[in-house]
Coordinates of C-alpha atoms in Angstrom, one line a residue:
Chain A
E1 CA 0.0 0.0 0.0
P2 CA 1.4 3.5 -0.8
E3 CA 2.5 5.5 2.2
V4 CA 3.5 9.0 3.2
T5 CA 7.2 9.2 4.0
Q6 CA 8.7 11.6 6.5
T7 CA 12.3 12.4 7.1
P8 CA 14.1 12.5 9.5
S9 CA 12.4 10.4 12.1
H10 CA 14.1 12.3 14.8
Q11 CA 15.5 15.8 14.8
V12 CA 17.4 17.5 17.6
T13 CA 18.1 21.2 17.4
Q14 CA 19.1 24.1 19.5
M15 CA 16.6 26.8 20.4
G16 CA 16.6 29.6 17.8
Q17 CA 17.8 27.4 15.0
E18 CA 15.9 26.7 11.8
V19 CA 14.6 23.3 11.0
I20 CA 13.1 21.8 7.9
L21 CA 10.9 18.7 8.2
R22 CA 10.4 16.8 5.0
C23 CA 7.5 14.8 3.7
V24 CA 6.8 12.9 0.5
P25 CA 3.0 12.5 0.2
I26 CA 1.3 9.7 -1.7
S27 CA 1.9 10.4 -5.4
N28 CA -1.7 10.9 -6.6
H29 CA -2.8 12.9 -3.6
L30 CA -3.6 16.6 -4.0
Y31 CA -4.1 17.8 -0.4
F32 CA -1.4 18.0 2.1
Y33 CA -1.3 18.7 5.8
W34 CA 0.9 19.1 8.8
Y35 CA -0.2 18.2 12.3
R36 CA 1.7 18.1 15.5
Q37 CA 1.3 16.2 18.7
I38 CA 3.0 17.4 21.9
L39 CA 3.8 14.3 24.1
G40 CA 0.7 13.1 25.9
Q41 CA -1.6 15.5 24.1
K42 CA -4.0 15.4 21.2
V43 CA -3.1 15.8 17.5
E44 CA -3.4 19.4 16.5
F45 CA -3.9 20.8 13.0
L46 CA -1.2 23.2 11.7
V47 CA -1.8 23.8 8.1
S48 CA -3.4 22.5 4.9
F49 CA -2.0 22.9 1.4
Y50 CA -3.6 22.6 -2.0
N51 CA -2.7 23.7 -5.5
N52 CA 0.6 25.2 -4.3
E53 CA -0.8 27.4 -1.6
I54 CA -2.0 27.3 1.9
S55 CA -5.7 26.6 2.1
E56 CA -6.1 26.8 5.9
K57 CA -3.9 27.3 8.9
S58 CA -4.4 27.2 12.7
E59 CA -3.4 29.8 15.3
I60 CA -0.3 27.6 16.0
F61 CA 0.9 28.3 12.5
D62 CA 2.4 31.7 13.1
D63 CA 5.1 33.6 11.2
Q64 CA 7.8 31.2 12.4
F65 CA 6.2 28.5 10.3
S66 CA 6.2 28.1 6.5
V67 CA 5.4 25.3 4.1
E68 CA 6.6 24.6 0.6
R69 CA 6.2 22.1 -2.2
P70 CA 9.5 22.8 -4.0
D71 CA 9.6 20.1 -6.6
G72 CA 6.2 18.5 -7.0
S73 CA 7.0 15.6 -4.7
N74 CA 8.4 16.9 -1.5
F75 CA 6.3 18.9 1.0
T76 CA 8.3 20.7 3.7
L77 CA 7.6 22.4 7.0
K78 CA 10.1 25.0 8.0
I79 CA 10.3 26.4 11.5
R80 CA 12.4 29.6 11.2
S81 CA 13.6 30.0 14.8
T82 CA 12.7 27.1 17.0
K83 CA 11.4 27.5 20.6
L84 CA 11.4 25.0 23.4
E85 CA 7.6 24.6 23.0
D86 CA 8.0 23.5 19.4
S87 CA 9.2 20.1 20.7
A88 CA 6.6 17.7 19.4
M89 CA 5.9 14.9 17.0
Y90 CA 5.1 16.4 13.6
F91 CA 3.0 14.4 11.3
C92 CA 2.6 15.0 7.6
A93 CA -0.6 13.7 6.0
S94 CA -2.1 13.6 2.5
T95 CA -5.4 12.8 1.0
E96 CA -6.8 12.2 -2.5
R97 CA -10.0 13.8 -1.4
T98 CA -12.4 12.5 -4.1
A99 CA -16.1 12.4 -3.4
T100 CA -15.9 8.8 -2.2
N101 CA -12.5 8.6 -0.7
E102 CA -12.0 11.0 2.2
K103 CA -9.2 9.3 4.0
L104 CA -6.3 11.0 5.6
F105 CA -3.0 9.0 5.4
F106 CA -0.4 9.9 7.9
G107 CA 3.4 9.6 7.7
S108 CA 5.2 8.0 10.6
G109 CA 6.2 11.4 12.0
T110 CA 9.3 13.4 12.9
Q111 CA 10.0 13.8 16.5
L112 CA 11.5 17.3 17.0
S113 CA 13.4 18.0 20.2
V114 CA 14.4 21.6 20.8
L115 CA 17.1 22.0 23.4
Chain B
A1 CA -16.5 25.2 15.3
Q2 CA -16.4 21.4 15.4
T3 CA -15.4 19.7 18.7
V4 CA -14.7 16.0 19.3
T5 CA -14.9 14.6 22.9
Q6 CA -13.5 11.4 24.2
S7 CA -14.5 11.1 27.8
Q8 CA -12.5 8.0 28.6
P9 CA -8.8 8.9 29.0
E10 CA -7.9 5.3 29.8
M11 CA -9.4 1.9 29.4
S12 CA -8.4 -1.7 29.8
V13 CA -9.7 -5.0 28.6
Q14 CA -8.8 -8.6 29.0
E15 CA -7.4 -10.3 25.9
A16 CA -10.2 -11.9 23.8
E17 CA -12.9 -9.7 25.4
T18 CA -14.8 -6.9 23.8
V19 CA -14.4 -3.2 24.6
T20 CA -16.2 -0.1 23.5
L21 CA -14.5 3.4 23.2
S22 CA -16.8 6.4 23.3
C23 CA -16.7 9.5 21.1
T24 CA -19.1 12.4 20.8
Y25 CA -18.9 15.4 18.5
D26 CA -20.5 18.7 18.0
T27 CA -21.3 20.1 14.5
S28 CA -24.0 21.9 12.6
E29 CA -23.0 20.1 9.4
N30 CA -25.1 17.4 7.8
N31 CA -22.5 15.9 5.6
Y32 CA -19.2 14.8 7.2
Y33 CA -16.9 11.9 8.0
L34 CA -15.9 10.3 11.2
F35 CA -12.8 8.3 11.8
W36 CA -11.0 6.2 14.4
Y37 CA -7.2 6.3 14.3
K38 CA -4.9 4.1 16.3
Q39 CA -1.6 5.3 17.6
P40 CA 0.6 2.5 19.0
P41 CA 3.8 3.2 21.0
S42 CA 5.6 3.8 17.8
R43 CA 3.4 7.0 17.6
Q44 CA 2.4 6.3 14.0
M45 CA -1.2 7.2 13.2
I46 CA -3.0 4.3 11.6
L47 CA -6.5 4.5 10.2
V48 CA -8.8 1.9 11.9
I49 CA -12.2 2.7 10.5
R50 CA -14.2 5.4 8.7
Q51 CA -17.9 6.3 8.6
E52 CA -19.7 8.6 6.2
A53 CA -22.4 10.6 7.9
Y54 CA -24.9 10.0 5.1
K55 CA -24.7 6.3 5.5
Q56 CA -27.0 4.8 8.1
Q57 CA -25.2 1.4 8.1
N58 CA -22.5 1.2 10.7
A59 CA -19.0 0.6 9.3
T60 CA -17.1 -2.6 10.1
E61 CA -13.5 -3.7 9.5
N62 CA -12.8 -7.2 10.7
R63 CA -12.8 -7.0 14.6
F64 CA -13.6 -3.3 14.6
S65 CA -17.0 -1.8 14.3
V66 CA -18.7 1.4 15.1
N67 CA -22.0 2.5 16.5
F68 CA -22.9 5.7 14.7
Q69 CA -25.8 7.6 16.2
K70 CA -26.2 10.7 14.0
A71 CA -29.0 12.3 16.0
A72 CA -27.0 11.9 19.2
K73 CA -23.8 12.8 17.6
S74 CA -22.1 9.7 18.9
F75 CA -19.5 7.5 17.3
S76 CA -18.3 4.7 19.4
L77 CA -15.7 2.1 18.5
K78 CA -16.2 -1.6 19.4
I79 CA -13.2 -3.9 19.4
S80 CA -14.1 -7.5 19.5
D81 CA -11.7 -10.4 20.5
S82 CA -9.2 -7.9 21.8
Q83 CA -5.6 -8.7 21.0
L84 CA -2.4 -7.6 22.7
G85 CA -1.5 -5.6 19.5
D86 CA -4.6 -3.5 20.0
T87 CA -2.9 -1.8 22.9
A88 CA -2.6 1.8 21.8
M89 CA -4.0 5.3 22.0
Y90 CA -7.2 5.6 20.0
F91 CA -8.2 9.0 18.5
C92 CA -11.7 9.8 17.2
A93 CA -11.7 12.4 14.4
F94 CA -14.2 14.4 12.5
M95 CA -13.9 15.9 9.1
K96 CA -16.2 18.1 7.1
P97 CA -15.6 17.7 3.4
G98 CA -13.1 20.3 2.2
N99 CA -11.9 21.0 5.6
Q100 CA -9.4 19.9 8.2
F101 CA -9.6 17.0 10.6
Y102 CA -10.5 17.6 14.2
F103 CA -9.2 15.1 16.7
G104 CA -10.4 14.1 20.2
T105 CA -8.0 13.9 23.1
G106 CA -7.6 10.2 22.8
T107 CA -8.3 7.1 24.8
S108 CA -5.4 4.9 26.0
L109 CA -6.4 1.3 25.7
T110 CA -4.5 -1.5 27.4
V111 CA -5.2 -5.1 26.5
I112 CA -4.3 -7.3 29.5
P113 CA -3.0 -10.8 28.8

């Protein structure tokens, strides 16, 4: 079965540094998402992306965050200047979003630790 | 705004027994989708089962089934013949077509040998 691929699986960074989390969505999917999950808490929506632009974003997704689909296959999340509270598991997800196939497929996540 | 509530933070069940996880949601929409996702210790999010709101028939996937009560806005997950590998966090999720997913706070299920 096709799957969403995320790299790296773990990322450790110093506070204030920039990080880029990478995702390769399923090839025929058109809608892409980033979610995050702070340890022990629920999964929170960050941003959705369609047709090369952000379609929706949450309050969490402030000016420190940006997304990009640079080459038609990768979908990246950049955090410009990381804070301690950005430590979380970050999930990329994609969906085909046809009328009969509303399923969100998640990647295995990138665990970001900000020191 | 859509909200999803899981009122059972932790549950346990004996191996081979049946357990039901509760989920309620709040929405003014008529057409939407509901999901249960499983998150094992590896923290990967795995789709367990999906229900379209316009379908009256409850979805089933092998040992997993749902009890979807649209009027009550309730969407519970029943796991039959529980297995040790079912031990995980289970998240209920709501999605309105063309919109983001909303997740509940999760239920931690432990299957006891």
